[in-house]
Amino acid sequence: MSSYHLDHLQYLETEAIHIMREVAAEFERPALLFSGGKDSICLLRLAEKAFRPSDIPMPFLNVETGHEFPELIEFRDRRAQQLGAKLIVRTVDQAIANGTAMPAPGEISRNKLQIPVLLGAIEEFRFDCAIGGARRDEEKARAKERFFSFRDAFGQWDPKNQRPEIWNLYNARLNPGENMRVFPLSNWTEMDVWEYIKKEKLEVPNIYFSHRRDCFRRGGQWLPVPPSHTDATKPDPYEGARPKSNEPIKSMVVRVRTIADMISTGMIESPADSVDDIIAEVSAARVTERGTRADDKASEAAMEDRKKAGYF
Amino acid sequence: MPASHPVELLRFNTCGSVDDGKSTLIGRLLYDSKSLMEDQIEALERSADLTGGGQINLANLTDGLRAEREQGITIDVAYRYFATPRRKFIVADTPGHVQYTRNMVTGASTANLSIVLVDARQGVIEQSRRHTYIASLLRIPHLVIAINKMDLVDWSESRFIEIRDEFETFLPRLDMKDVKFIPISALNGDNVVEPSKKTPWYVGPTLLGHLESLHIGSDWNLNGFRLPVQWVNRPNNPTDRELHDFRGLSGQIAGGIVKVGQKIMVLPSGFKSTVKQIWTYDGPVEEAFCPQSVTLVLEHDLDISRGDMIVGLDGLPGAGTELRATVCWMNPRPLQRGRKYFLKHTSQTVQVMVSALESRIDIRSYDAQPEPPELAMNDIGEVRLKTARPLIYDGYNINRLTGSFILIEQGTNATVAAGMLHPALEAVKPEYNDFAI
């Protein structure tokens, strides 16, 4: 400590804490997007470091597609309770039911449908800021994001007209109806996240670790077989996402590297069953994390288009 | 990976004119340091097939947005990350067009080092002078002049020396302490990661070797304690006696070192007190330093809020409502005398009026033109400002964090300028409210 020198994780941590506190001080009604995934798990620890011994001065918000891994939901709810935080959940199902989200004909993934649900929640609770766990190393369009990403009254991102961010001075001023997305982990890499999880001894959902699961091959990825449809009075939420007769089911030893929902998360074959194993695997990995995300494969500009429409 | 020694982080930005090969250089660093993944290389190969040439275009790695690929330019700062066993790197890829100087200021403001790329065939052009000037203006501690496309001048040592000499005609006018010239070919990788066999006359390190080894431990200011109060931490917990009375002052240390028991002053009030505890989530610590984020508990219960600054008693900062500053103007609507803006400095925002435009810097000659009618987008000039409340600050040459500000346009809320404060003429003179000691 007396070397007056920060290592890279300590530097990333102090930068992120500074940003968290700017949010608490500059916005009236911020929210923290918490999915239970590894990035937002780090956000929670940073929030504790920024605000303790006080309560974390903002509720947690999660948008469910309805296709979540049950392990993730259980973890999310438990973690929010442990931290004494208020957890707000809004779902694509509700939004479809009340007509604010319209599925495209034939589209199984509900990834894009999260956009109107998120914007609806921001409006419902009059949130002026949402903190998210996105990182610039994830994707080319994210590489151009600011820490404080300004969104107009329609929630849109305009990459050609972003506010310059100079030094550590963040312009948080908004007019009514506008809002801000803030990304404290902008400068973190996948490796930094896992090293931080190790250093802070953070619990992560067990689907990140190696386990046996039934999978099938589609679109160059191993997708998990969805839970069976039991309630015959309702339509099958996983219709179209179940293996077809020419897609044989295989029992495999797998884990997730990044979590979207069950429909858009490819499983990777892996024996890694500890954080140390995962760190070794990430450092040897030859494919990017987003390489296992079906939602990004649509086109080279898939993320850019979703972000312009209001995606996180 | 054995992590026996702490891994440092080095932030750098690359700047150069269009086609100087910035994106290719970053692509080369990522490629040769094996920081690229198979799917990224696959995507590169796909786009190489599409554009016909069949050769991998490393620039496609960084030109991320569709609009950029279509126009073949970089329109905004893109951040890239790579690591070697010795260091982690954050790269800000900043575009070189004249109209995007604001992006270079953005990318360079947090950098330890700037790489100015020069095309060996062209030598020093106006953009090279502009980029070098901005690097010195922002007081980037380290500068690398990478003379690129050496393959196209037959690896000529005399051409390398010629360009270096051109830089030497104006570098002495700039306040740059650490400048390194490196001959490279980003396209072929010479002297980027591996030493080139084609430059036997060059005895220095490769670019990556230099980035991995240069001393950056002194890049933060460790003199003169400064803590801009960001957030007052009051749990107000009625069930826990200890927490009920807890009153912490949270912020990121912007300069110096603070220790438990140290006497401090709160500005602008001038109240003095003693540091009772340095609270962190991981437990109390005996001392903390710039740029750590901490929560201070003082001996006395003083009225302190966001925007106040806690400072050490040695080397007090300046204070005042009449400021002189160098600004880089970043908005299509020009800066004119008499205009009002919001000024954000550390953790406070105040109203400010531009009382005078003293000069505009001519980027070709570095000469100051007195009393310009306005500052247009990408102009750099010296101004006088009058703030509605006194600012507690240091000169930017002393402390980059307490000497910098941004201007925000009222109404649109656009960030319109980056500003660097000139040192105050006199230090703050607090009224002597000594009763708190």
JSON list of N, CA and C in Angstrom, two decimals, chain A residues 199-239:
[
{"chain": "A", "resi": 199, "resn": "LYS", "atom": "N", "xyz": [-10.78, -11.86, -6.85]},
{"chain": "A", "resi": 199, "resn": "LYS", "atom": "CA", "xyz": [-10.20, -11.03, -5.80]},
{"chain": "A", "resi": 199, "resn": "LYS", "atom": "C", "xyz": [-11.22, -10.72, -4.71]},
{"chain": "A", "resi": 200, "resn": "GLU", "atom": "N", "xyz": [-12.46, -10.45, -5.12]},
{"chain": "A", "resi": 200, "resn": "GLU", "atom": "CA", "xyz": [-13.50, -10.06, -4.17]},
{"chain": "A", "resi": 200, "resn": "GLU", "atom": "C", "xyz": [-14.27, -11.27, -3.65]},
{"chain": "A", "resi": 201, "resn": "LYS", "atom": "N", "xyz": [-13.91, -12.46, -4.10]},
{"chain": "A", "resi": 201, "resn": "LYS", "atom": "CA", "xyz": [-14.60, -13.69, -3.70]},
{"chain": "A", "resi": 201, "resn": "LYS", "atom": "C", "xyz": [-16.11, -13.58, -3.90]},
{"chain": "A", "resi": 202, "resn": "LEU", "atom": "N", "xyz": [-16.51, -13.15, -5.09]},
{"chain": "A", "resi": 202, "resn": "LEU", "atom": "CA", "xyz": [-17.94, -12.94, -5.37]},
{"chain": "A", "resi": 202, "resn": "LEU", "atom": "C", "xyz": [-18.58, -14.25, -5.82]},
{"chain": "A", "resi": 203, "resn": "GLU", "atom": "N", "xyz": [-19.79, -14.47, -5.33]},
{"chain": "A", "resi": 203, "resn": "GLU", "atom": "CA", "xyz": [-20.55, -15.64, -5.78]},
{"chain": "A", "resi": 203, "resn": "GLU", "atom": "C", "xyz": [-21.12, -15.38, -7.17]},
{"chain": "A", "resi": 204, "resn": "VAL", "atom": "N", "xyz": [-21.08, -16.40, -8.03]},
{"chain": "A", "resi": 204, "resn": "VAL", "atom": "CA", "xyz": [-21.71, -16.27, -9.35]},
{"chain": "A", "resi": 204, "resn": "VAL", "atom": "C", "xyz": [-22.68, -17.44, -9.53]},
{"chain": "A", "resi": 205, "resn": "PRO", "atom": "N", "xyz": [-23.70, -17.28, -10.38]},
{"chain": "A", "resi": 205, "resn": "PRO", "atom": "CA", "xyz": [-24.64, -18.39, -10.59]},
{"chain": "A", "resi": 205, "resn": "PRO", "atom": "C", "xyz": [-23.90, -19.63, -11.09]},
{"chain": "A", "resi": 206, "resn": "ASN", "atom": "N", "xyz": [-24.39, -20.81, -10.67]},
{"chain": "A", "resi": 206, "resn": "ASN", "atom": "CA", "xyz": [-23.62, -22.02, -10.95]},
{"chain": "A", "resi": 206, "resn": "ASN", "atom": "C", "xyz": [-23.59, -22.42, -12.43]},
{"chain": "A", "resi": 207, "resn": "ILE", "atom": "N", "xyz": [-24.44, -21.77, -13.27]},
{"chain": "A", "resi": 207, "resn": "ILE", "atom": "CA", "xyz": [-24.37, -22.13, -14.70]},
{"chain": "A", "resi": 207, "resn": "ILE", "atom": "C", "xyz": [-23.08, -21.64, -15.36]},
{"chain": "A", "resi": 208, "resn": "TYR", "atom": "N", "xyz": [-22.33, -20.75, -14.67]},
{"chain": "A", "resi": 208, "resn": "TYR", "atom": "CA", "xyz": [-21.02, -20.36, -15.20]},
{"chain": "A", "resi": 208, "resn": "TYR", "atom": "C", "xyz": [-20.00, -21.49, -15.05]},
{"chain": "A", "resi": 209, "resn": "PHE", "atom": "N", "xyz": [-20.31, -22.42, -14.16]},
{"chain": "A", "resi": 209, "resn": "PHE", "atom": "CA", "xyz": [-19.38, -23.53, -13.93]},
{"chain": "A", "resi": 209, "resn": "PHE", "atom": "C", "xyz": [-19.84, -24.77, -14.68]},
{"chain": "A", "resi": 210, "resn": "SER", "atom": "N", "xyz": [-18.88, -25.63, -14.92]},
{"chain": "A", "resi": 210, "resn": "SER", "atom": "CA", "xyz": [-19.11, -26.86, -15.69]},
{"chain": "A", "resi": 210, "resn": "SER", "atom": "C", "xyz": [-20.23, -27.70, -15.06]},
{"chain": "A", "resi": 211, "resn": "HIS", "atom": "N", "xyz": [-21.18, -28.14, -15.90]},
{"chain": "A", "resi": 211, "resn": "HIS", "atom": "CA", "xyz": [-22.24, -29.02, -15.44]},
{"chain": "A", "resi": 211, "resn": "HIS", "atom": "C", "xyz": [-22.74, -29.85, -16.63]},
{"chain": "A", "resi": 212, "resn": "ARG", "atom": "N", "xyz": [-23.51, -30.90, -16.34]},
{"chain": "A", "resi": 212, "resn": "ARG", "atom": "CA", "xyz": [-24.03, -31.74, -17.42]},
{"chain": "A", "resi": 212, "resn": "ARG", "atom": "C", "xyz": [-25.40, -31.22, -17.85]},
{"chain": "A", "resi": 213, "resn": "ARG", "atom": "N", "xyz": [-25.62, -31.12, -19.16]},
{"chain": "A", "resi": 213, "resn": "ARG", "atom": "CA", "xyz": [-26.87, -30.54, -19.65]},
{"chain": "A", "resi": 213, "resn": "ARG", "atom": "C", "xyz": [-27.19, -31.10, -21.04]},
{"chain": "A", "resi": 214, "resn": "ASP", "atom": "N", "xyz": [-28.48, -31.25, -21.32]},
{"chain": "A", "resi": 214, "resn": "ASP", "atom": "CA", "xyz": [-28.90, -31.66, -22.67]},
{"chain": "A", "resi": 214, "resn": "ASP", "atom": "C", "xyz": [-28.85, -30.46, -23.62]},
{"chain": "A", "resi": 215, "resn": "CYS", "atom": "N", "xyz": [-28.15, -30.64, -24.73]},
{"chain": "A", "resi": 215, "resn": "CYS", "atom": "CA", "xyz": [-27.99, -29.56, -25.69]},
{"chain": "A", "resi": 215, "resn": "CYS", "atom": "C", "xyz": [-28.30, -30.06, -27.09]},
{"chain": "A", "resi": 216, "resn": "PHE", "atom": "N", "xyz": [-28.49, -29.12, -28.00]},
{"chain": "A", "resi": 216, "resn": "PHE", "atom": "CA", "xyz": [-28.61, -29.49, -29.42]},
{"chain": "A", "resi": 216, "resn": "PHE", "atom": "C", "xyz": [-27.91, -28.44, -30.26]},
{"chain": "A", "resi": 217, "resn": "ARG", "atom": "N", "xyz": [-27.55, -28.83, -31.48]},
{"chain": "A", "resi": 217, "resn": "ARG", "atom": "CA", "xyz": [-26.75, -27.98, -32.35]},
{"chain": "A", "resi": 217, "resn": "ARG", "atom": "C", "xyz": [-27.65, -27.14, -33.24]},
{"chain": "A", "resi": 218, "resn": "ARG", "atom": "N", "xyz": [-27.47, -25.83, -33.24]},
{"chain": "A", "resi": 218, "resn": "ARG", "atom": "CA", "xyz": [-28.21, -24.96, -34.15]},
{"chain": "A", "resi": 218, "resn": "ARG", "atom": "C", "xyz": [-27.39, -23.70, -34.39]},
{"chain": "A", "resi": 219, "resn": "GLY", "atom": "N", "xyz": [-27.30, -23.31, -35.66]},
{"chain": "A", "resi": 219, "resn": "GLY", "atom": "CA", "xyz": [-26.60, -22.07, -36.00]},
{"chain": "A", "resi": 219, "resn": "GLY", "atom": "C", "xyz": [-25.15, -22.07, -35.56]},
{"chain": "A", "resi": 220, "resn": "GLY", "atom": "N", "xyz": [-24.51, -23.24, -35.57]},
{"chain": "A", "resi": 220, "resn": "GLY", "atom": "CA", "xyz": [-23.11, -23.30, -35.19]},
{"chain": "A", "resi": 220, "resn": "GLY", "atom": "C", "xyz": [-22.88, -23.24, -33.69]},
{"chain": "A", "resi": 221, "resn": "GLN", "atom": "N", "xyz": [-23.95, -23.36, -32.90]},
{"chain": "A", "resi": 221, "resn": "GLN", "atom": "CA", "xyz": [-23.80, -23.27, -31.45]},
{"chain": "A", "resi": 221, "resn": "GLN", "atom": "C", "xyz": [-24.49, -24.45, -30.76]},
{"chain": "A", "resi": 222, "resn": "TRP", "atom": "N", "xyz": [-24.05, -24.73, -29.54]},
{"chain": "A", "resi": 222, "resn": "TRP", "atom": "CA", "xyz": [-24.74, -25.69, -28.69]},
{"chain": "A", "resi": 222, "resn": "TRP", "atom": "C", "xyz": [-25.74, -24.94, -27.85]},
{"chain": "A", "resi": 223, "resn": "LEU", "atom": "N", "xyz": [-27.04, -25.13, -28.12]},
{"chain": "A", "resi": 223, "resn": "LEU", "atom": "CA", "xyz": [-28.07, -24.44, -27.35]},
{"chain": "A", "resi": 223, "resn": "LEU", "atom": "C", "xyz": [-28.66, -25.40, -26.32]},
{"chain": "A", "resi": 224, "resn": "PRO", "atom": "N", "xyz": [-29.03, -24.86, -25.14]},
{"chain": "A", "resi": 224, "resn": "PRO", "atom": "CA", "xyz": [-29.62, -25.73, -24.11]},
{"chain": "A", "resi": 224, "resn": "PRO", "atom": "C", "xyz": [-31.03, -26.15, -24.51]},
{"chain": "A", "resi": 225, "resn": "VAL", "atom": "N", "xyz": [-31.40, -27.37, -24.17]},
{"chain": "A", "resi": 225, "resn": "VAL", "atom": "CA", "xyz": [-32.78, -27.82, -24.39]},
{"chain": "A", "resi": 225, "resn": "VAL", "atom": "C", "xyz": [-33.65, -27.12, -23.35]},
{"chain": "A", "resi": 226, "resn": "PRO", "atom": "N", "xyz": [-34.69, -26.40, -23.78]},
{"chain": "A", "resi": 226, "resn": "PRO", "atom": "CA", "xyz": [-35.51, -25.65, -22.81]},
{"chain": "A", "resi": 226, "resn": "PRO", "atom": "C", "xyz": [-36.28, -26.58, -21.88]},
{"chain": "A", "resi": 227, "resn": "PRO", "atom": "N", "xyz": [-36.74, -26.06, -20.73]},
{"chain": "A", "resi": 227, "resn": "PRO", "atom": "CA", "xyz": [-37.53, -26.87, -19.81]},
{"chain": "A", "resi": 227, "resn": "PRO", "atom": "C", "xyz": [-38.81, -27.34, -20.51]},
{"chain": "A", "resi": 228, "resn": "SER", "atom": "N", "xyz": [-39.31, -28.52, -20.08]},
{"chain": "A", "resi": 228, "resn": "SER", "atom": "CA", "xyz": [-40.48, -29.07, -20.78]},
{"chain": "A", "resi": 228, "resn": "SER", "atom": "C", "xyz": [-41.73, -28.24, -20.50]},
{"chain": "A", "resi": 229, "resn": "HIS", "atom": "N", "xyz": [-42.64, -28.28, -21.44]},
{"chain": "A", "resi": 229, "resn": "HIS", "atom": "CA", "xyz": [-43.86, -27.49, -21.37]},
{"chain": "A", "resi": 229, "resn": "HIS", "atom": "C", "xyz": [-44.91, -28.27, -20.59]},
{"chain": "A", "resi": 230, "resn": "THR", "atom": "N", "xyz": [-45.26, -27.79, -19.40]},
{"chain": "A", "resi": 230, "resn": "THR", "atom": "CA", "xyz": [-46.16, -28.57, -18.53]},
{"chain": "A", "resi": 230, "resn": "THR", "atom": "C", "xyz": [-47.57, -28.02, -18.50]},
{"chain": "A", "resi": 231, "resn": "ASP", "atom": "N", "xyz": [-47.73, -26.70, -18.54]},
{"chain": "A", "resi": 231, "resn": "ASP", "atom": "CA", "xyz": [-49.05, -26.10, -18.41]},
{"chain": "A", "resi": 231, "resn": "ASP", "atom": "C", "xyz": [-49.72, -26.01, -19.79]},
{"chain": "A", "resi": 232, "resn": "ALA", "atom": "N", "xyz": [-50.57, -27.00, -20.09]},
{"chain": "A", "resi": 232, "resn": "ALA", "atom": "CA", "xyz": [-51.16, -27.09, -21.43]},
{"chain": "A", "resi": 232, "resn": "ALA", "atom": "C", "xyz": [-52.18, -25.98, -21.69]},
{"chain": "A", "resi": 233, "resn": "THR", "atom": "N", "xyz": [-52.62, -25.29, -20.62]},
{"chain": "A", "resi": 233, "resn": "THR", "atom": "CA", "xyz": [-53.60, -24.22, -20.82]},
{"chain": "A", "resi": 233, "resn": "THR", "atom": "C", "xyz": [-52.98, -22.98, -21.45]},
{"chain": "A", "resi": 234, "resn": "LYS", "atom": "N", "xyz": [-51.63, -22.90, -21.40]},
{"chain": "A", "resi": 234, "resn": "LYS", "atom": "CA", "xyz": [-50.95, -21.73, -21.97]},
{"chain": "A", "resi": 234, "resn": "LYS", "atom": "C", "xyz": [-50.12, -22.15, -23.18]},
{"chain": "A", "resi": 235, "resn": "PRO", "atom": "N", "xyz": [-49.88, -21.21, -24.11]},
{"chain": "A", "resi": 235, "resn": "PRO", "atom": "CA", "xyz": [-49.01, -21.56, -25.24]},
{"chain": "A", "resi": 235, "resn": "PRO", "atom": "C", "xyz": [-47.59, -21.83, -24.75]},
{"chain": "A", "resi": 236, "resn": "ASP", "atom": "N", "xyz": [-46.87, -22.67, -25.46]},
{"chain": "A", "resi": 236, "resn": "ASP", "atom": "CA", "xyz": [-45.49, -23.01, -25.10]},
{"chain": "A", "resi": 236, "resn": "ASP", "atom": "C", "xyz": [-44.59, -21.80, -25.29]},
{"chain": "A", "resi": 237, "resn": "PRO", "atom": "N", "xyz": [-44.01, -21.27, -24.21]},
{"chain": "A", "resi": 237, "resn": "PRO", "atom": "CA", "xyz": [-43.16, -20.09, -24.36]},
{"chain": "A", "resi": 237, "resn": "PRO", "atom": "C", "xyz": [-41.89, -20.37, -25.18]},
{"chain": "A", "resi": 238, "resn": "TYR", "atom": "N", "xyz": [-41.54, -21.63, -25.29]},
{"chain": "A", "resi": 238, "resn": "TYR", "atom": "CA", "xyz": [-40.31, -21.98, -26.01]},
{"chain": "A", "resi": 238, "resn": "TYR", "atom": "C", "xyz": [-40.60, -22.54, -27.40]},
{"chain": "A", "resi": 239, "resn": "GLU", "atom": "N", "xyz": [-41.80, -22.29, -27.89]},
{"chain": "A", "resi": 239, "resn": "GLU", "atom": "CA", "xyz": [-42.14, -22.80, -29.22]},
{"chain": "A", "resi": 239, "resn": "GLU", "atom": "C", "xyz": [-41.13, -22.25, -30.23]}
]
